């Protein structure tokens, strides 16, 4: 288990079978966590620095090119949401 979870068990060594059971239960529900709609499964590009200097526009007001791609990523739509802060912040800070 991750170190932050040891506090909940008063730092008593955890039984490995508990972790195995949790992983087996996760495997049972994992397919339900992925949305079935095709639109949410298609890969999309995320450009974190999308501002006017990064987008080149033609005289006809069409996007011709996007630049400054070093921090971009292409993942499925449901993967781009990230983890809610309440689930990331174990210490409450």
PDB file of C-alpha atoms in Angstrom:
ATOM      1  CA  UNK A   1       0.000   0.000   0.000  1.00  0.00           C
ATOM      2  CA  UNK A   2       1.037   3.585  -0.461  1.00  0.00           C
ATOM      3  CA  UNK A   3       2.608   5.206   2.594  1.00  0.00           C
ATOM      4  CA  UNK A   4      -0.280   7.638   3.124  1.00  0.00           C
ATOM      5  CA  UNK A   5      -2.622   4.736   3.859  1.00  0.00           C
ATOM      6  CA  UNK A   6      -0.490   3.415   6.712  1.00  0.00           C
ATOM      7  CA  UNK A   7      -1.817   6.154   8.966  1.00  0.00           C
ATOM      8  CA  UNK A   8      -5.314   4.658   8.739  1.00  0.00           C
ATOM      9  CA  UNK A   9      -4.072   1.332  10.087  1.00  0.00           C
ATOM     10  CA  UNK A  10      -2.002   2.928  12.879  1.00  0.00           C
ATOM     11  CA  UNK A  11       1.166   1.944  10.992  1.00  0.00           C
ATOM     12  CA  UNK A  12       0.509  -1.753  11.547  1.00  0.00           C
ATOM     13  CA  UNK A  13       1.910  -3.931   8.774  1.00  0.00           C
ATOM     14  CA  UNK A  14      -0.896  -4.735   6.323  1.00  0.00           C
ATOM     15  CA  UNK A  15      -1.745  -8.237   5.185  1.00  0.00           C
ATOM     16  CA  UNK A  16      -0.836  -8.600   1.462  1.00  0.00           C
ATOM     17  CA  UNK A  17      -4.047 -10.550   0.835  1.00  0.00           C
ATOM     18  CA  UNK A  18      -6.022  -7.367   1.533  1.00  0.00           C
ATOM     19  CA  UNK A  19      -4.175  -5.635  -1.294  1.00  0.00           C
ATOM     20  CA  UNK A  20      -4.680  -8.642  -3.585  1.00  0.00           C
ATOM     21  CA  UNK A  21      -8.401  -8.674  -2.812  1.00  0.00           C
ATOM     22  CA  UNK A  22      -8.649  -4.959  -3.603  1.00  0.00           C
ATOM     23  CA  UNK A  23      -6.877  -5.483  -6.939  1.00  0.00           C
ATOM     24  CA  UNK A  24      -9.168  -8.399  -7.823  1.00  0.00           C
ATOM     25  CA  UNK A  25     -12.229  -6.285  -7.011  1.00  0.00           C
ATOM     26  CA  UNK A  26     -10.863  -3.461  -9.147  1.00  0.00           C
ATOM     27  CA  UNK A  27     -10.389  -5.828 -12.091  1.00  0.00           C
ATOM     28  CA  UNK A  28     -14.040  -6.856 -11.757  1.00  0.00           C
ATOM     29  CA  UNK A  29     -15.286  -3.270 -12.141  1.00  0.00           C
ATOM     30  CA  UNK A  30     -12.561  -1.763 -14.374  1.00  0.00           C
ATOM     31  CA  UNK A  31     -14.481  -2.228 -17.624  1.00  0.00           C
ATOM     32  CA  UNK A  32     -17.422  -0.324 -16.115  1.00  0.00           C
ATOM     33  CA  UNK A  33     -15.216   2.706 -15.515  1.00  0.00           C
ATOM     34  CA  UNK A  34     -14.688   3.295 -19.245  1.00  0.00           C
ATOM     35  CA  UNK A  35     -17.541   5.044 -20.992  1.00  0.00           C
ATOM     36  CA  UNK A  36     -19.105   3.185 -23.903  1.00  0.00           C
ATOM     37  CA  UNK A  37     -19.923   6.177 -26.125  1.00  0.00           C
ATOM     38  CA  UNK A  38     -17.582   6.380 -29.092  1.00  0.00           C
ATOM     39  CA  UNK A  39     -17.165  10.150 -28.678  1.00  0.00           C
ATOM     40  CA  UNK A  40     -15.563   9.700 -25.277  1.00  0.00           C
ATOM     41  CA  UNK A  41     -13.222   6.948 -26.476  1.00  0.00           C
ATOM     42  CA  UNK A  42     -11.803   8.812 -29.502  1.00  0.00           C
ATOM     43  CA  UNK A  43      -8.383  10.332 -28.914  1.00  0.00           C
ATOM     44  CA  UNK A  44      -8.275  14.110 -28.720  1.00  0.00           C
ATOM     45  CA  UNK A  45      -5.321  16.449 -28.496  1.00  0.00           C
ATOM     46  CA  UNK A  46      -5.017  18.807 -25.570  1.00  0.00           C
ATOM     47  CA  UNK A  47      -2.955  21.964 -26.072  1.00  0.00           C
ATOM     48  CA  UNK A  48      -2.297  23.519 -22.621  1.00  0.00           C
ATOM     49  CA  UNK A  49      -0.869  26.749 -24.044  1.00  0.00           C
ATOM     50  CA  UNK A  50      -3.727  27.619 -26.386  1.00  0.00           C
ATOM     51  CA  UNK A  51      -3.497  31.392 -26.742  1.00  0.00           C
ATOM     52  CA  UNK A  52      -3.492  33.710 -29.767  1.00  0.00           C
ATOM     53  CA  UNK A  53       0.291  33.550 -30.451  1.00  0.00           C
ATOM     54  CA  UNK A  54       0.068  29.725 -30.642  1.00  0.00           C
ATOM     55  CA  UNK A  55      -2.720  29.678 -33.255  1.00  0.00           C
ATOM     56  CA  UNK A  56      -2.038  30.837 -36.806  1.00  0.00           C
ATOM     57  CA  UNK A  57      -5.136  32.130 -38.603  1.00  0.00           C
ATOM     58  CA  UNK A  58      -5.566  32.667 -42.362  1.00  0.00           C
ATOM     59  CA  UNK A  59      -6.967  35.820 -43.937  1.00  0.00           C
ATOM     60  CA  UNK A  60     -10.253  33.904 -44.247  1.00  0.00           C
ATOM     61  CA  UNK A  61     -10.310  33.365 -40.445  1.00  0.00           C
ATOM     62  CA  UNK A  62      -9.566  29.643 -40.617  1.00  0.00           C
ATOM     63  CA  UNK A  63      -7.109  27.926 -38.310  1.00  0.00           C
ATOM     64  CA  UNK A  64      -4.097  27.133 -40.470  1.00  0.00           C
ATOM     65  CA  UNK A  65      -1.634  25.867 -37.893  1.00  0.00           C
ATOM     66  CA  UNK A  66      -1.068  25.524 -34.183  1.00  0.00           C
ATOM     67  CA  UNK A  67       2.427  25.856 -32.744  1.00  0.00           C
ATOM     68  CA  UNK A  68       4.161  25.384 -29.385  1.00  0.00           C
ATOM     69  CA  UNK A  69       3.291  21.697 -28.934  1.00  0.00           C
ATOM     70  CA  UNK A  70       5.910  20.681 -26.345  1.00  0.00           C
ATOM     71  CA  UNK A  71       3.414  20.157 -23.480  1.00  0.00           C
ATOM     72  CA  UNK A  72       0.570  18.716 -25.555  1.00  0.00           C
ATOM     73  CA  UNK A  73      -0.840  15.273 -25.115  1.00  0.00           C
ATOM     74  CA  UNK A  74      -3.269  13.115 -27.026  1.00  0.00           C
ATOM     75  CA  UNK A  75      -5.494  10.895 -24.912  1.00  0.00           C
ATOM     76  CA  UNK A  76      -9.076   9.783 -24.816  1.00  0.00           C
ATOM     77  CA  UNK A  77     -11.560  12.419 -23.709  1.00  0.00           C
ATOM     78  CA  UNK A  78     -12.366  10.720 -20.386  1.00  0.00           C
ATOM     79  CA  UNK A  79      -8.648  10.562 -19.551  1.00  0.00           C
ATOM     80  CA  UNK A  80      -8.183  14.308 -19.926  1.00  0.00           C
ATOM     81  CA  UNK A  81     -10.375  15.180 -16.967  1.00  0.00           C
ATOM     82  CA  UNK A  82      -7.735  14.329 -14.374  1.00  0.00           C
ATOM     83  CA  UNK A  83      -8.226  13.346 -10.764  1.00  0.00           C
ATOM     84  CA  UNK A  84     -10.383  15.536  -8.549  1.00  0.00           C
ATOM     85  CA  UNK A  85      -8.381  17.479  -5.992  1.00  0.00           C
ATOM     86  CA  UNK A  86     -10.212  15.797  -3.104  1.00  0.00           C
ATOM     87  CA  UNK A  87      -8.872  12.448  -4.249  1.00  0.00           C
ATOM     88  CA  UNK A  88      -5.296  13.684  -4.826  1.00  0.00           C
ATOM     89  CA  UNK A  89      -4.769  15.643  -1.644  1.00  0.00           C
ATOM     90  CA  UNK A  90      -4.365  13.066   1.120  1.00  0.00           C
ATOM     91  CA  UNK A  91      -3.151  15.547   3.744  1.00  0.00           C
ATOM     92  CA  UNK A  92      -5.964  18.053   3.298  1.00  0.00           C
ATOM     93  CA  UNK A  93      -3.523  20.870   2.475  1.00  0.00           C
TER      94      UNK A  93
END
